[in-house]
Amino acid sequence: TILTTGTFLTEKSKEAAYAGLKEVQSSMELKGSVVLETTGANVVFNIAVVAGGASMDLTQIKMAYRDVDENADIAFQAGFGAPTTAQWVATNTAGTAAITILAAGSLAKINVKLTNAITANQQFGLELKPPYGGVLLFERTAPALITAVTDLK
């Protein structure tokens, strides 16, 4: 009985360790600046899988936008080019080809078309939620002057 219980507990602890490892390995990270384009209507940034992480299916990521007036889901749009309102696209960093799988060691350029343009001094946040792994959340405040291309660092 003691041996059976010990073996059972060992297997359960292995399962827990592997599940935890899977969560860590599938996390994303922001690479570089967050940029407002088209005078605040689009948010553009690059993401990558964390070091040692596994490839990720970008079509499975849920994205949410929030500010003081809005809390909205942003849907994935297949293809490349400019996304339609309340949608986002993922491309290679040159913006010339769509990406649906983010491989370890590569970057994806994310272009988000907002419902309303970001205005001067406005605070906002974007949250990317993969089906498993850590959530990527970043919050920014727009500067007093928003131009055609505004770097939010």
PDB file of N, CA, C and O in Angstrom, residues 74-103:
ATOM      1  N   ILE A  74     -10.766  42.266 -29.139  1.00  0.00           N
ATOM      2  CA  ILE A  74     -10.267  42.546 -30.480  1.00  0.00           C
ATOM      3  C   ILE A  74     -10.068  41.191 -31.154  1.00  0.00           C
ATOM      4  O   ILE A  74      -9.343  40.343 -30.640  1.00  0.00           O
ATOM      5  N   ALA A  75     -10.685  40.973 -32.292  1.00  0.00           N
ATOM      6  CA  ALA A  75     -10.674  39.669 -32.958  1.00  0.00           C
ATOM      7  C   ALA A  75      -9.474  39.534 -33.897  1.00  0.00           C
ATOM      8  O   ALA A  75      -9.027  40.507 -34.495  1.00  0.00           O
ATOM      9  N   PHE A  76      -8.980  38.300 -34.036  1.00  0.00           N
ATOM     10  CA  PHE A  76      -7.909  37.999 -34.982  1.00  0.00           C
ATOM     11  C   PHE A  76      -8.461  38.048 -36.391  1.00  0.00           C
ATOM     12  O   PHE A  76      -9.553  37.565 -36.665  1.00  0.00           O
ATOM     13  N   GLN A  77      -7.700  38.660 -37.298  1.00  0.00           N
ATOM     14  CA  GLN A  77      -8.080  38.722 -38.712  1.00  0.00           C
ATOM     15  C   GLN A  77      -6.997  38.017 -39.518  1.00  0.00           C
ATOM     16  O   GLN A  77      -5.828  38.371 -39.428  1.00  0.00           O
ATOM     17  N   ALA A  78      -7.366  37.022 -40.286  1.00  0.00           N
ATOM     18  CA  ALA A  78      -6.395  36.298 -41.108  1.00  0.00           C
ATOM     19  C   ALA A  78      -5.911  37.184 -42.244  1.00  0.00           C
ATOM     20  O   ALA A  78      -6.628  38.078 -42.693  1.00  0.00           O
ATOM     21  N   GLY A  79      -4.692  36.940 -42.702  1.00  0.00           N
ATOM     22  CA  GLY A  79      -4.119  37.692 -43.808  1.00  0.00           C
ATOM     23  C   GLY A  79      -3.195  38.786 -43.308  1.00  0.00           C
ATOM     24  O   GLY A  79      -2.860  38.857 -42.135  1.00  0.00           O
ATOM     25  N   PHE A  80      -2.758  39.628 -44.235  1.00  0.00           N
ATOM     26  CA  PHE A  80      -1.882  40.722 -43.853  1.00  0.00           C
ATOM     27  C   PHE A  80      -2.386  42.010 -44.470  1.00  0.00           C
ATOM     28  O   PHE A  80      -3.303  42.014 -45.264  1.00  0.00           O
ATOM     29  N   GLY A  81      -1.771  43.103 -44.078  1.00  0.00           N
ATOM     30  CA  GLY A  81      -2.245  44.415 -44.505  1.00  0.00           C
ATOM     31  C   GLY A  81      -2.943  45.069 -43.332  1.00  0.00           C
ATOM     32  O   GLY A  81      -2.804  44.658 -42.182  1.00  0.00           O
ATOM     33  N   ALA A  82      -3.697  46.080 -43.619  1.00  0.00           N
ATOM     34  CA  ALA A  82      -4.382  46.822 -42.562  1.00  0.00           C
ATOM     35  C   ALA A  82      -5.588  46.041 -42.047  1.00  0.00           C
ATOM     36  O   ALA A  82      -6.418  45.589 -42.833  1.00  0.00           O
ATOM     37  N   PRO A  83      -5.698  45.875 -40.729  1.00  0.00           N
ATOM     38  CA  PRO A  83      -6.879  45.189 -40.177  1.00  0.00           C
ATOM     39  C   PRO A  83      -8.103  46.099 -40.225  1.00  0.00           C
ATOM     40  O   PRO A  83      -7.973  47.312 -40.348  1.00  0.00           O
ATOM     41  N   THR A  84      -9.275  45.498 -40.145  1.00  0.00           N
ATOM     42  CA  THR A  84     -10.502  46.278 -40.062  1.00  0.00           C
ATOM     43  C   THR A  84     -10.752  46.633 -38.603  1.00  0.00           C
ATOM     44  O   THR A  84     -10.090  46.143 -37.698  1.00  0.00           O
ATOM     45  N   THR A  85     -11.709  47.489 -38.358  1.00  0.00           N
ATOM     46  CA  THR A  85     -11.994  47.994 -37.018  1.00  0.00           C
ATOM     47  C   THR A  85     -12.245  46.862 -36.020  1.00  0.00           C
ATOM     48  O   THR A  85     -12.952  45.909 -36.321  1.00  0.00           O
ATOM     49  N   ALA A  86     -11.636  46.999 -34.842  1.00  0.00           N
ATOM     50  CA  ALA A  86     -11.741  46.039 -33.735  1.00  0.00           C
ATOM     51  C   ALA A  86     -11.172  44.672 -34.101  1.00  0.00           C
ATOM     52  O   ALA A  86     -11.632  43.654 -33.612  1.00  0.00           O
ATOM     53  N   GLN A  87     -10.152  44.664 -34.960  1.00  0.00           N
ATOM     54  CA  GLN A  87      -9.481  43.425 -35.322  1.00  0.00           C
ATOM     55  C   GLN A  87      -7.968  43.645 -35.333  1.00  0.00           C
ATOM     56  O   GLN A  87      -7.503  44.779 -35.328  1.00  0.00           O
ATOM     57  N   TRP A  88      -7.228  42.507 -35.337  1.00  0.00           N
ATOM     58  CA  TRP A  88      -5.768  42.588 -35.393  1.00  0.00           C
ATOM     59  C   TRP A  88      -5.222  41.554 -36.356  1.00  0.00           C
ATOM     60  O   TRP A  88      -5.851  40.537 -36.602  1.00  0.00           O
ATOM     61  N   VAL A  89      -4.067  41.880 -36.943  1.00  0.00           N
ATOM     62  CA  VAL A  89      -3.382  40.977 -37.850  1.00  0.00           C
ATOM     63  C   VAL A  89      -1.959  40.756 -37.343  1.00  0.00           C
ATOM     64  O   VAL A  89      -1.404  41.594 -36.637  1.00  0.00           O
ATOM     65  N   ALA A  90      -1.399  39.617 -37.724  1.00  0.00           N
ATOM     66  CA  ALA A  90      -0.017  39.282 -37.387  1.00  0.00           C
ATOM     67  C   ALA A  90       0.741  39.044 -38.686  1.00  0.00           C
ATOM     68  O   ALA A  90       0.293  38.264 -39.530  1.00  0.00           O
ATOM     69  N   THR A  91       1.875  39.723 -38.844  1.00  0.00           N
ATOM     70  CA  THR A  91       2.689  39.574 -40.043  1.00  0.00           C
ATOM     71  C   THR A  91       4.150  39.391 -39.658  1.00  0.00           C
ATOM     72  O   THR A  91       4.515  39.538 -38.489  1.00  0.00           O
ATOM     73  N   ASN A  92       4.967  39.108 -40.676  1.00  0.00           N
ATOM     74  CA  ASN A  92       6.407  39.137 -40.438  1.00  0.00           C
ATOM     75  C   ASN A  92       6.780  40.601 -40.175  1.00  0.00           C
ATOM     76  O   ASN A  92       5.964  41.504 -40.383  1.00  0.00           O
ATOM     77  N   THR A  93       7.995  40.845 -39.699  1.00  0.00           N
ATOM     78  CA  THR A  93       8.353  42.212 -39.312  1.00  0.00           C
ATOM     79  C   THR A  93       8.370  43.177 -40.491  1.00  0.00           C
ATOM     80  O   THR A  93       8.215  44.374 -40.295  1.00  0.00           O
ATOM     81  N   ALA A  94       8.528  42.682 -41.707  1.00  0.00           N
ATOM     82  CA  ALA A  94       8.467  43.542 -42.892  1.00  0.00           C
ATOM     83  C   ALA A  94       7.025  43.879 -43.265  1.00  0.00           C
ATOM     84  O   ALA A  94       6.770  44.784 -44.046  1.00  0.00           O
ATOM     85  N   GLY A  95       6.059  43.147 -42.700  1.00  0.00           N
ATOM     86  CA  GLY A  95       4.649  43.377 -43.001  1.00  0.00           C
ATOM     87  C   GLY A  95       4.216  42.841 -44.348  1.00  0.00           C
ATOM     88  O   GLY A  95       3.182  43.236 -44.877  1.00  0.00           O
ATOM     89  N   THR A  96       4.994  41.922 -44.919  1.00  0.00           N
ATOM     90  CA  THR A  96       4.710  41.429 -46.270  1.00  0.00           C
ATOM     91  C   THR A  96       4.064  40.051 -46.323  1.00  0.00           C
ATOM     92  O   THR A  96       3.665  39.606 -47.385  1.00  0.00           O
ATOM     93  N   ALA A  97       3.986  39.358 -45.188  1.00  0.00           N
ATOM     94  CA  ALA A  97       3.392  38.018 -45.172  1.00  0.00           C
ATOM     95  C   ALA A  97       2.683  37.779 -43.846  1.00  0.00           C
ATOM     96  O   ALA A  97       3.164  38.184 -42.787  1.00  0.00           O
ATOM     97  N   ALA A  98       1.527  37.141 -43.920  1.00  0.00           N
ATOM     98  CA  ALA A  98       0.767  36.813 -42.711  1.00  0.00           C
ATOM     99  C   ALA A  98       1.474  35.724 -41.923  1.00  0.00           C
ATOM    100  O   ALA A  98       2.134  34.866 -42.495  1.00  0.00           O
ATOM    101  N   ILE A  99       1.312  35.779 -40.605  1.00  0.00           N
ATOM    102  CA  ILE A  99       1.852  34.752 -39.714  1.00  0.00           C
ATOM    103  C   ILE A  99       0.707  34.222 -38.859  1.00  0.00           C
ATOM    104  O   ILE A  99      -0.068  35.011 -38.312  1.00  0.00           O
ATOM    105  N   THR A 100       0.587  32.910 -38.774  1.00  0.00           N
ATOM    106  CA  THR A 100      -0.384  32.319 -37.853  1.00  0.00           C
ATOM    107  C   THR A 100       0.319  31.525 -36.767  1.00  0.00           C
ATOM    108  O   THR A 100      -0.230  31.347 -35.690  1.00  0.00           O
ATOM    109  N   ILE A 101       1.538  31.033 -37.050  1.00  0.00           N
ATOM    110  CA  ILE A 101       2.321  30.313 -36.044  1.00  0.00           C
ATOM    111  C   ILE A 101       3.552  31.143 -35.717  1.00  0.00           C
ATOM    112  O   ILE A 101       4.337  31.476 -36.616  1.00  0.00           O
ATOM    113  N   LEU A 102       3.716  31.495 -34.464  1.00  0.00           N
ATOM    114  CA  LEU A 102       4.892  32.228 -34.006  1.00  0.00           C
ATOM    115  C   LEU A 102       5.898  31.209 -33.490  1.00  0.00           C
ATOM    116  O   LEU A 102       5.697  30.616 -32.432  1.00  0.00           O
ATOM    117  N   ALA A 103       6.940  30.987 -34.271  1.00  0.00           N
ATOM    118  CA  ALA A 103       7.963  30.007 -33.906  1.00  0.00           C
ATOM    119  C   ALA A 103       8.938  30.610 -32.907  1.00  0.00           C
ATOM    120  O   ALA A 103       9.142  31.830 -32.875  1.00  0.00           O
TER     121      ALA A 103
END
